[in-house]
C-alpha positions as a printed Julia matrix, in Angstrom:
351×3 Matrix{Float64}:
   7.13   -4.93    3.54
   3.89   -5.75    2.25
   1.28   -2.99    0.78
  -2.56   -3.67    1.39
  -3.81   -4.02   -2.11
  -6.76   -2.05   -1.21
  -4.82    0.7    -0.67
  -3.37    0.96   -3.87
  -5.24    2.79   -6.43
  -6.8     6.44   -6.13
  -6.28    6.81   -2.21
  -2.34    5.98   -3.02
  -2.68    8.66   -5.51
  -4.46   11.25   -3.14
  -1.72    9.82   -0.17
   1.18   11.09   -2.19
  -0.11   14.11   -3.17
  -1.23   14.89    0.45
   2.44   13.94    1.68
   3.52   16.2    -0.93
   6.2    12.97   -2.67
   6.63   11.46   -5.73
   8.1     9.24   -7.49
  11.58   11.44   -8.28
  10.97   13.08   -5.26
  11.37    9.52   -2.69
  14.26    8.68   -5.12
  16.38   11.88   -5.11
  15.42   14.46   -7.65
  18.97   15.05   -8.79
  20.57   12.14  -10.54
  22.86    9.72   -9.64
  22.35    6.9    -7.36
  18.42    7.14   -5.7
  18.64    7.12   -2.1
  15.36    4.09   -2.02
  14.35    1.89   -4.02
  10.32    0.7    -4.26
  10.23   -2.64   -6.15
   6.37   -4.14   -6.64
   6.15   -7.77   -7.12
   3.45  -10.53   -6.53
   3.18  -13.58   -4.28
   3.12  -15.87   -7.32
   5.69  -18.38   -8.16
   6.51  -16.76  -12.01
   7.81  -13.92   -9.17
  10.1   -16.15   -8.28
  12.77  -14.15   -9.21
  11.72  -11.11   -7.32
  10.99  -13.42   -4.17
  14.42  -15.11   -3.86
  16.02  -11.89   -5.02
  14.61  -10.33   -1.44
  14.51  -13.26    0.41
  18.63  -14.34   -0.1
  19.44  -10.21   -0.36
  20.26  -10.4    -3.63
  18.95   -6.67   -4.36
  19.85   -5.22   -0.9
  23.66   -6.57   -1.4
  23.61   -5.01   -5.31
  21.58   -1.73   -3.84
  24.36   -1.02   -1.02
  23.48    2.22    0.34
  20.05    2.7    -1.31
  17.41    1.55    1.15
  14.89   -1.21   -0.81
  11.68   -1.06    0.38
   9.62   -3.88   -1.81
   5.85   -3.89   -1.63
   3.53   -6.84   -3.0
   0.64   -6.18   -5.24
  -2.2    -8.87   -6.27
  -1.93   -8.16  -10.19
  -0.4    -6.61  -12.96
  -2.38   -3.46  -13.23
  -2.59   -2.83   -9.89
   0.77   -2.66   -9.68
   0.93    0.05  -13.12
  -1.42    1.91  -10.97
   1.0     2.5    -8.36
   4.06    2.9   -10.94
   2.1     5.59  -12.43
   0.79    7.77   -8.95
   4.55    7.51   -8.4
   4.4     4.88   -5.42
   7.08    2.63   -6.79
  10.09    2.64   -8.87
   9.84   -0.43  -10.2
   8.05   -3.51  -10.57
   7.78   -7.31  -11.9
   4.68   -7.71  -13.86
   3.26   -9.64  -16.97
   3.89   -8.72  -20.23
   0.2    -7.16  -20.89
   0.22   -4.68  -17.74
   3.95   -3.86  -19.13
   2.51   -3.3   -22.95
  -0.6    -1.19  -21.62
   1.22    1.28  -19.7
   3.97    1.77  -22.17
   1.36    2.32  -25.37
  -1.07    4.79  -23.12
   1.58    7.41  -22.62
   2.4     7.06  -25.99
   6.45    4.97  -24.55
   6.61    7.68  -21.53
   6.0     6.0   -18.82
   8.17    2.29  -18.07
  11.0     0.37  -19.92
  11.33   -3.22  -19.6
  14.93   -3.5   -18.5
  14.98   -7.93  -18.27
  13.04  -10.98  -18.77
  12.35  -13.01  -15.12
   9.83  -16.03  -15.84
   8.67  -18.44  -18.96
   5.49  -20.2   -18.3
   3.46  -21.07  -15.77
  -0.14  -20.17  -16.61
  -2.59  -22.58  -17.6
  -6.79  -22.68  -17.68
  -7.88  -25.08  -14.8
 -11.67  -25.96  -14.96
 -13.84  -28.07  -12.73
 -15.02  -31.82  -13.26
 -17.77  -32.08  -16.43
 -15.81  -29.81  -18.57
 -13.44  -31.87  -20.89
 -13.38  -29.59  -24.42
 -14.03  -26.08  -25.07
 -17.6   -26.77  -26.53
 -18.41  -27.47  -22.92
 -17.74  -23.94  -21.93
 -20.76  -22.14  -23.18
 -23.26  -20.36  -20.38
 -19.87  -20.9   -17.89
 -18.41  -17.68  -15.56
 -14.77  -18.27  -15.91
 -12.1   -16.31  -13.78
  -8.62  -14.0   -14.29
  -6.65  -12.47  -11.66
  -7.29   -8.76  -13.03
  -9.06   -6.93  -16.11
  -6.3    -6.0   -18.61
  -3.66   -8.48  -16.77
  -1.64  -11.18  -18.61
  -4.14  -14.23  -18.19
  -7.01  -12.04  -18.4
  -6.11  -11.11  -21.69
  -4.74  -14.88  -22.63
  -8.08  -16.01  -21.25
  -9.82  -13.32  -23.35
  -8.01  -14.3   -26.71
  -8.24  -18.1   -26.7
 -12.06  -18.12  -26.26
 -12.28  -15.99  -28.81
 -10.37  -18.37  -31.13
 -12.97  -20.78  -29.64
 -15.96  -18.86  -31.69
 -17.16  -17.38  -27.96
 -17.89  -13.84  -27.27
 -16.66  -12.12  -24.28
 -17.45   -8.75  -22.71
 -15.03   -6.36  -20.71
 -18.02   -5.56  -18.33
 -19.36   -8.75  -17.98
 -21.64  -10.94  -20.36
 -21.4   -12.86  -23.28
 -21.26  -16.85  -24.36
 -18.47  -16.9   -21.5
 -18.37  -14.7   -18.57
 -15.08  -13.5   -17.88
 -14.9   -12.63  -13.73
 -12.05  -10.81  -12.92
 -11.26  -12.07   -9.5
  -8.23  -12.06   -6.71
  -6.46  -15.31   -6.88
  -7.24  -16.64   -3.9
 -10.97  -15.84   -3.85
 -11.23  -17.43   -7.3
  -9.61  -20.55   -5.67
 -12.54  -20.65   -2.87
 -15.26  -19.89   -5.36
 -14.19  -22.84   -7.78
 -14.34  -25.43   -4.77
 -17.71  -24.26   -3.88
 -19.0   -24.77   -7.46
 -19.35  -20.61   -7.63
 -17.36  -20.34  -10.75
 -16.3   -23.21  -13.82
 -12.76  -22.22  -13.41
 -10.07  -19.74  -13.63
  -6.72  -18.85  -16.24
  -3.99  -18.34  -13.46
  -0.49  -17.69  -13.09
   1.47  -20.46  -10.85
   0.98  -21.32   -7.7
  -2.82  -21.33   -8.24
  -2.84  -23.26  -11.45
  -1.67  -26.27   -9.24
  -3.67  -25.35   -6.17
  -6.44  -25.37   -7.75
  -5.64  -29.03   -9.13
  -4.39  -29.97   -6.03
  -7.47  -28.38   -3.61
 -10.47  -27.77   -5.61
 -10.32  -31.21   -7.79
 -10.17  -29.07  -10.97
  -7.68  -30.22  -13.85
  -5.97  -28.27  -16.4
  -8.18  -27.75  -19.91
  -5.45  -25.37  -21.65
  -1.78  -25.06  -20.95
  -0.82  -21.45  -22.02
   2.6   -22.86  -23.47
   0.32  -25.46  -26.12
  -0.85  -22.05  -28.05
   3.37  -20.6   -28.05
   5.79  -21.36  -30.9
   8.66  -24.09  -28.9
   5.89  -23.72  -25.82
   8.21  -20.16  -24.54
   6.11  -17.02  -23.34
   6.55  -14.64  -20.68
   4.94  -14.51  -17.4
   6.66  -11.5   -16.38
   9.46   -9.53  -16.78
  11.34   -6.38  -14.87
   9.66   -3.02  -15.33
  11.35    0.59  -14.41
  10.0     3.9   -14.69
  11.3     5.54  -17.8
  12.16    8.88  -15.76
  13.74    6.42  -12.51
  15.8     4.42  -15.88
  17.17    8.06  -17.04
  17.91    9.67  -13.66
  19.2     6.88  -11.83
  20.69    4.78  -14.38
  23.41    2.97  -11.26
  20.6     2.29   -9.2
  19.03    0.48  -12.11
  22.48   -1.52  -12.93
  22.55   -2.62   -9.31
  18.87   -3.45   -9.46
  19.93   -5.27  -12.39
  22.86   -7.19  -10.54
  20.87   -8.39   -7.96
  17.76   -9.99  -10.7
  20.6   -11.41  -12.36
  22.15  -13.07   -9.44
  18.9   -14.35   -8.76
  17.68  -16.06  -11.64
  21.2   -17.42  -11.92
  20.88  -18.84   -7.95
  16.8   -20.31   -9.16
  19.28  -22.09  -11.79
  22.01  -23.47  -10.51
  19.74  -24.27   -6.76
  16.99  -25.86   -7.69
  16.76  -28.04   -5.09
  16.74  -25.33   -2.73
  14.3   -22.78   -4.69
  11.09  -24.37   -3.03
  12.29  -23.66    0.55
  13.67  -20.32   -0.07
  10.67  -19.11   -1.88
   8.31  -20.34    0.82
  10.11  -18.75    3.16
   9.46  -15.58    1.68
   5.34  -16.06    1.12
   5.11  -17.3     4.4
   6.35  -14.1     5.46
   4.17  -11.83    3.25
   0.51  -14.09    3.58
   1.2   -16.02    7.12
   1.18  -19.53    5.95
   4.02  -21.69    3.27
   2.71  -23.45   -0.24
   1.88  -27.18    0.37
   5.21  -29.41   -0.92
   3.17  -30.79   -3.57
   1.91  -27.94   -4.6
   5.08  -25.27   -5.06
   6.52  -29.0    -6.64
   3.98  -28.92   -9.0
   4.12  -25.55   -9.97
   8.41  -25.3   -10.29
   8.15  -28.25  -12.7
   6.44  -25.87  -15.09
   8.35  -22.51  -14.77
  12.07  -21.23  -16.51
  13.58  -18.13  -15.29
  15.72  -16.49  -17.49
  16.53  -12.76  -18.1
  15.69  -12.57  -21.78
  12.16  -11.08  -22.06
  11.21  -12.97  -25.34
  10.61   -9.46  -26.83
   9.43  -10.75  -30.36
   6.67  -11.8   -28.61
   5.09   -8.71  -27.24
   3.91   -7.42  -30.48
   1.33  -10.92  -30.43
   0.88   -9.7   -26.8
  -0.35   -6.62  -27.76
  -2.77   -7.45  -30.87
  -4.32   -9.93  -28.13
  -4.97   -7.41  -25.76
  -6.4    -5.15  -28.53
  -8.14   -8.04  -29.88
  -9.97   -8.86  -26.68
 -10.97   -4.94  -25.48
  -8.5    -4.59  -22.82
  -5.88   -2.03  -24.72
  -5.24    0.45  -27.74
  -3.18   -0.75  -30.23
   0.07    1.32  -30.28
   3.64    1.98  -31.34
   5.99   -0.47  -29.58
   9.24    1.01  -30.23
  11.47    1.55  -27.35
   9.74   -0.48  -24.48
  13.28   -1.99  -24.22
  16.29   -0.8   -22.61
  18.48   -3.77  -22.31
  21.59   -1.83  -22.6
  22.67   -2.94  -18.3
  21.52   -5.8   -18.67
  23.54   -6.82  -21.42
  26.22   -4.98  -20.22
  26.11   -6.99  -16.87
  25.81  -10.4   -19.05
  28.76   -9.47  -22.03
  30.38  -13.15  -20.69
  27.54  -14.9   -20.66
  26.5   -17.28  -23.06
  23.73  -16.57  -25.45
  24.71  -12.4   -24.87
  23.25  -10.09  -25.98
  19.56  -10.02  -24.98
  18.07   -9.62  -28.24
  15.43   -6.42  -27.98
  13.72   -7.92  -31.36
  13.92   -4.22  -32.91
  11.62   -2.62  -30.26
  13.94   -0.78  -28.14
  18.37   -0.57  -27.37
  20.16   -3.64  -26.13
């Protein structure tokens, strides 16, 4: 089932408190298993794991007699919004959305319970820009203020010696813009280009004659950073800790399937976005974009600590404690004979 973005936000806040539910409330208030499960997720390929978990019934197989009702959102925060108003239980998101939440109520509010995507994000840019000194005076776009590639976008161009602004302005204007619009405003010469997470890095190769300036996994140590990872509620992780396990079972059974199919990944995932937008990625686009993604359940979580003094670096979050935005205690538990187990939680939370 797919959620209008639009309606996410403050009228998803004022429709839950008019319906008199909640988050605990939807679930089961007692614990023990929830009765539903709401899992957010985008469209985008790094959600790969989340789209050929719903599409092959991974989760509804692992769930068994808890209904999963999964809604798609356009970008991280959006989809923190809805976390937070209590409109879903769970959600895959990039690491900055993840990191926000978890620092502004002080480690209250989500756990990150597994890793789901490396790579995938990249800075496309139209024809006439080859270098970063050719960047000056241009409006470049991110899917969402405060998300992932907003923030990576943010960051690098201030490496770069330019000055950004979280309202607009500067030597580089930052637009925060939905991923498809961004797509139609770079092919008619609107914008000078966009930092995206896959598919749109290669669409907008592939249909707006941009290229890529900066891949996201040149600025990484070994090239390895998250796209996005799997985010619970930290009162929906205490209260309905087998819900959560078989939440886990069904993530893990898909990134193993993206694996050990990957042959079969491009159909199976455009099945599913042809179901939630009405029309299938191009073959030589979801080729393109596979070529540069890894799905794995480890989370990277030494990394979220350069996350974090990015986004505090660029204006779009507090700095903050870090400790405990792991629990990778199921997760581990569900992978003891797999190789490379346990997870490692990098000292920032229980694994």
């Amino acid at each position: 089932m797919r959620a209008p973005i639009a309606a996410i936000g403050a009228a998803l806040a004022a429709t839950l408190l008019l319906s008199g539910c909640s988050g605990a409330a939807s679930a089961g208030s007692a614990t023990g298993p929830a009765e539903e499960l709401r899992l957010g997720y985008f469209d985008n390929l790094t959600h790969a794991p989340a789209l050929v978990g719903l599409e092959q019934g991974f989760f509804a197989d692992a769930l068994g007699e808890t209904t999963l009702n999964a809604l798609a959102f356009g970008a991280g925060p959006a989809a923190i919004e809805a976390l937070s108003a209590g409109a879903i239980d769970a959600a895959y998101v990039g690491p900055s959305p993840a990191v926000n939440t978890f620092v502004q109520s002080a480690g209250q509010s989500a756990v990150i319970v597994a890793g789901a995507t490396i790579g995938g994000a990249a800075l496309v840019v139209r024809d006439g820009i080859d270098s970063p000194a050719d960047l000056a005076g241009t409006t470049l776009a991110s899917p969402q203020l405060g998300n992932t590639q907003d923030v990576a976008l943010r960051s690098w161009l201030a490496d770069e010696g330019y000055e950004t602004s979280t309202t607009g302005g500067g030597d580089v204007t930052v637009a925060p813009t939905d991923n498809a619009r961004a797509l139609t405003l770079l092919q008619s010469g609107q914008i000078d280009g966009a930092w995206l997470p896959e598919p749109w890095v290669s669409r907008l190769v592939l249909e707006a004659d941009a290229h890529v300036l900066v891949e996201e996994a040149d600025l990484w140590p070994n090239g390895e950073f998250p796209t996005t990872v799997l985010l619970v509620g930290a009162d929906f992780n205490r209260d309905h800790p087998e819900t959560v396990r078989a939440l886990l079972e069904g993530h893990t059974a898909s990134i193993a399937w993206l694996n050990e199919h990957p042959t079969e990944a491009a159909a199976v995932i455009n099945k599913k976005l042809a179901a939630d937008t009405g029309k299938p990625l191009a073959d030589a686009v979801i080729e393109r974009a596979l070529g540069g993604l890894h799905f794995t359940n480890d989370p990277l979580a030494d990394t979220f600590p350069v996350s974090l003094q990015k986004a505090v670096a660029s204006g779009t979050a507090k700095n903050g404690d870090l400790n405990g935005l792991f629990d990778l205690t199921q997760l581990n538990g569900i992978l003891a004979a797999a190789p490379g187990a346990p997870i490692s939680a990098a000292g920032l939370g229980t694994e």
